[in-house]
CSV table of C-alpha atoms in Angstrom, one decimal:
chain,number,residue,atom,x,y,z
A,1,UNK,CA,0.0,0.0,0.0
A,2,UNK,CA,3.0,2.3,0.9
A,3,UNK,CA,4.5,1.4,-2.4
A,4,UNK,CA,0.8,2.6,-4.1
A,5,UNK,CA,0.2,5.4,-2.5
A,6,UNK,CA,4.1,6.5,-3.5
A,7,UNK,CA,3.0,5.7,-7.1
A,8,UNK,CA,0.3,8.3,-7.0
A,9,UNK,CA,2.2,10.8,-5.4
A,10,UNK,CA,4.6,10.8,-7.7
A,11,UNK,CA,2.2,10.9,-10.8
A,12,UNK,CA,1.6,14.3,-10.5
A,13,UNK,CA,-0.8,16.3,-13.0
A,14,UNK,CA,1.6,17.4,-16.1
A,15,UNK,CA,3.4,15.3,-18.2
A,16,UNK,CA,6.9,17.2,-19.4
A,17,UNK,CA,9.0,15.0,-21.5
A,18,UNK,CA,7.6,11.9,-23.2
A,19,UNK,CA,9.2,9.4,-25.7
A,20,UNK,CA,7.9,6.2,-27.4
A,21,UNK,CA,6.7,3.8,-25.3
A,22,UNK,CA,6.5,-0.4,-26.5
A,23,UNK,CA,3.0,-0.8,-24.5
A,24,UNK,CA,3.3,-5.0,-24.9
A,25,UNK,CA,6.4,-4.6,-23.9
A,26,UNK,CA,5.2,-3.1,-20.4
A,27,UNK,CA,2.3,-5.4,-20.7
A,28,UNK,CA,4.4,-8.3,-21.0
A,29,UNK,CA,6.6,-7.9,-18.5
A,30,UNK,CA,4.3,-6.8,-15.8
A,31,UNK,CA,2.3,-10.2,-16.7
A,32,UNK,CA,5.3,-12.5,-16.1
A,33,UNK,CA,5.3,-10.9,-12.7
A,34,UNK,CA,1.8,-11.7,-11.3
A,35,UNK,CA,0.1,-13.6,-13.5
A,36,UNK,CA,-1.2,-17.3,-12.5
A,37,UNK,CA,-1.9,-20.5,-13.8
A,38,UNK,CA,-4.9,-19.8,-16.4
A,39,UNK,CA,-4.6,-16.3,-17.5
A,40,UNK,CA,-4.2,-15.1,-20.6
A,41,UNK,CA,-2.7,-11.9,-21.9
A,42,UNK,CA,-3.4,-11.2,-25.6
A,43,UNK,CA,-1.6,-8.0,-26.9
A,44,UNK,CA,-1.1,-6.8,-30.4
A,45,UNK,CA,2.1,-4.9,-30.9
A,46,UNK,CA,1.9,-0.8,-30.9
A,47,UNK,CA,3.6,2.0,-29.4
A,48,UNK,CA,2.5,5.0,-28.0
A,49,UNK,CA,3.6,8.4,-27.0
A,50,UNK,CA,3.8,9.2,-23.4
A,51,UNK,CA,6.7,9.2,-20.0
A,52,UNK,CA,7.8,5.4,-19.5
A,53,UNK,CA,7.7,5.3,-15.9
A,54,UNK,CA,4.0,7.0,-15.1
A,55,UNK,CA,2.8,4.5,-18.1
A,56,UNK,CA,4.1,1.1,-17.1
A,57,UNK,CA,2.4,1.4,-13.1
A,58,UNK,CA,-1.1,2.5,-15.4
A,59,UNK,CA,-0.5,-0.9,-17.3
A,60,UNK,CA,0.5,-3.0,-14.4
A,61,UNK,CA,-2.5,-1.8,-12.3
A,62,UNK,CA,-5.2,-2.6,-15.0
A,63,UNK,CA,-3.2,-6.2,-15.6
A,64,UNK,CA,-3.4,-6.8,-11.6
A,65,UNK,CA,-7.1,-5.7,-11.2
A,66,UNK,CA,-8.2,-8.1,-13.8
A,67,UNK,CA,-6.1,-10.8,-11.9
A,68,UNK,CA,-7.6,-10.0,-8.7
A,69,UNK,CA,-11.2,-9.6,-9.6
A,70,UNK,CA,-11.2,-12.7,-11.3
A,71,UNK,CA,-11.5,-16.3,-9.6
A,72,UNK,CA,-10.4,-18.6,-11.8
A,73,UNK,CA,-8.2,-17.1,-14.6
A,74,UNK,CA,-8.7,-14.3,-16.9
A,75,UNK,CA,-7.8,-13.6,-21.0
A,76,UNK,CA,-6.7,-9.3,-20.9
A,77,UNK,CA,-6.4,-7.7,-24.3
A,78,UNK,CA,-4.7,-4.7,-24.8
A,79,UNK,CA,-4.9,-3.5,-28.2
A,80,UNK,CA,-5.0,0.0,-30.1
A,81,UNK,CA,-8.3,1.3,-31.1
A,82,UNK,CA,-9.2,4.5,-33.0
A,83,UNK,CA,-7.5,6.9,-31.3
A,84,UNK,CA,-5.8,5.4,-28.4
A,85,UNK,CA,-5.8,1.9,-27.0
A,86,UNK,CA,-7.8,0.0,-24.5
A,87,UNK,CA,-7.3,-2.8,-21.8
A,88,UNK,CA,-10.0,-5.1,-21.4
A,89,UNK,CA,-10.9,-8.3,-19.7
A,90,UNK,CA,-13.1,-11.4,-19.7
A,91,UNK,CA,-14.2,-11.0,-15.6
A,92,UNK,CA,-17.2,-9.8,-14.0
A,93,UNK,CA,-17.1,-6.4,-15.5
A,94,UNK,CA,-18.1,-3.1,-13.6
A,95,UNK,CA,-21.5,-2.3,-13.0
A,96,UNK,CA,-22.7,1.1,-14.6
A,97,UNK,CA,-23.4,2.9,-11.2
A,98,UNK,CA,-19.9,2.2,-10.2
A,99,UNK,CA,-17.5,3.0,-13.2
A,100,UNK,CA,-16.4,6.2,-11.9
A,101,UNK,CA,-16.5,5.4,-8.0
A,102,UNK,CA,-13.8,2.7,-9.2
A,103,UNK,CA,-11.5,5.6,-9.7
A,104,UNK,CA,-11.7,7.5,-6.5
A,105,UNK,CA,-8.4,6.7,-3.9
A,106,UNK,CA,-9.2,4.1,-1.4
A,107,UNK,CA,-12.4,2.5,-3.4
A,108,UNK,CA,-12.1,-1.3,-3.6
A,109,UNK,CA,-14.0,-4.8,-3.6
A,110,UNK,CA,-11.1,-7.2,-2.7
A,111,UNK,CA,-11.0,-7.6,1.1
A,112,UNK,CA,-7.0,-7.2,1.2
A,113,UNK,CA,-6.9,-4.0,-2.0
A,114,UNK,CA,-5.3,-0.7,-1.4
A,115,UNK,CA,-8.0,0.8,-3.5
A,116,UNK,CA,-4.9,2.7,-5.2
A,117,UNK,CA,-4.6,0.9,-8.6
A,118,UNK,CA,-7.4,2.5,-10.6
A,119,UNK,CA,-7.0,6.2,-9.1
A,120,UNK,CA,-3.2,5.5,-10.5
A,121,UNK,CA,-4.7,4.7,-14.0
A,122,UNK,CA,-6.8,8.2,-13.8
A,123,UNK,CA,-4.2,10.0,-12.5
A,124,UNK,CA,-1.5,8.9,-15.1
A,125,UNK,CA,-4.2,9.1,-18.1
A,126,UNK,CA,-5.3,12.5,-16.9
A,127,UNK,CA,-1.4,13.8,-16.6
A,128,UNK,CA,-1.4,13.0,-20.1
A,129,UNK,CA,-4.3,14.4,-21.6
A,130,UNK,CA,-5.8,11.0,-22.6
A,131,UNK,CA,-9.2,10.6,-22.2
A,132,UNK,CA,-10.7,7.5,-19.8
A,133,UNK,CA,-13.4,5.9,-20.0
A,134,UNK,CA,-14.7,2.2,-18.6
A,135,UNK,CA,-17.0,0.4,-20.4
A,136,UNK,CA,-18.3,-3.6,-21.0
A,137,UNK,CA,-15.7,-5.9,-22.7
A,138,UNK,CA,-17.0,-7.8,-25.6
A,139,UNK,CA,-16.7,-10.5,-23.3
A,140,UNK,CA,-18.6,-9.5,-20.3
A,141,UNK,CA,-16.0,-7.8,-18.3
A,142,UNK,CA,-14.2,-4.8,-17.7
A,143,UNK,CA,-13.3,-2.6,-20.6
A,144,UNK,CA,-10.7,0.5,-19.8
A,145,UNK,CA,-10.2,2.8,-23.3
A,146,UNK,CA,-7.8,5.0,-23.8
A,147,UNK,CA,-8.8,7.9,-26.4
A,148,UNK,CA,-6.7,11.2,-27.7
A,149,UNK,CA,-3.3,9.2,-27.4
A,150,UNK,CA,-0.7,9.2,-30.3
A,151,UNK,CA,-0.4,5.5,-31.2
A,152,UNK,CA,2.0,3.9,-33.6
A,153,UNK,CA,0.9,0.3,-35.2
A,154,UNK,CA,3.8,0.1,-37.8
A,155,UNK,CA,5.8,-2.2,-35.5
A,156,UNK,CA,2.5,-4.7,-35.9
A,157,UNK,CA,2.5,-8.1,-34.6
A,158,UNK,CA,0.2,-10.0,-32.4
A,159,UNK,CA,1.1,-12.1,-29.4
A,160,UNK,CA,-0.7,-14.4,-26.7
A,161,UNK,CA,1.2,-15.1,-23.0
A,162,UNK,CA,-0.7,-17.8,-21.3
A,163,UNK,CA,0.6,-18.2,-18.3
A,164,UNK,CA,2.5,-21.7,-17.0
């Protein structure tokens, strides 16, 4: 929680100086750190323009989240879409009346959650100028978009990490 709670200190509310960033390359990483035996990350290949270190804890808390809302494993996609990129999930989804109160510091559903992880994601989206929204997957669950971000598909590929 300590570690969290640095995270959006730190996040602040401008971003300065930005750079490309490999988003599966975030995604993948993170992924081989917590996922479990079941998940599924499916990610096609696309850069973006934005700081490196406020967007890799935005990935890793939307990759978590869908780990820990979810029982017994979990496909996340995280793909470009017109005008940004989104990060979606095959879990329970969010219900309508509480997409936005999942953003506000300290609001959570798992019994041992800092509440932290999604107020990062807004804070680190807003600090860019991106625009959030949450929405329904295509497959039930929890889709987070991404729109008014510079996105780069030329380095194009698709990839799927299941974990062991």
């Amino acid at each position: 929680m300590i570690s969290e709670l640095r995270t959006l200190a730190r996040t602040g509310i401008v971003v300065d100086c930005t750079t490309t960033v490999d988003i599966g390359a975030i995604a993948t990483r993170a992924w081989e750190t917590f996922s479990t035996p079941g998940d599924t990350l499916e990610y096609e290949a696309f850069e973006i323009e934005g700081d490196p270190e406020r967007i890799k804890p935005l990935v890793e808390n939307l990759l978590r989240n869908a780990i820990e809302h979810t029982a017994d494993g979990v496909t996340v996609t995280v793909e470009p879409c017109e005008d940004g990129f989104y990060v979606a999930d095959d879990g329970e989804g969010i219900s309508e009346e509480k997409r936005e109160q999942v953003f506000e510091p300290g609001y959570t559903t798992a019994r041992d959650g800092s509440g932290f992880g999604l107020a990062i994601v807004r804070r680190v989206s807003q600090a860019h100028g991106w625009e959030l929204t949450v929405t329904e997957s295509e497959a039930g669950g929890a889709r987070f978009e991404f729109r008014n971000v510079a996105v780069d598909t030329d380095c194009a590929g698709t990839a799927v990490s299941a974990a062991d």
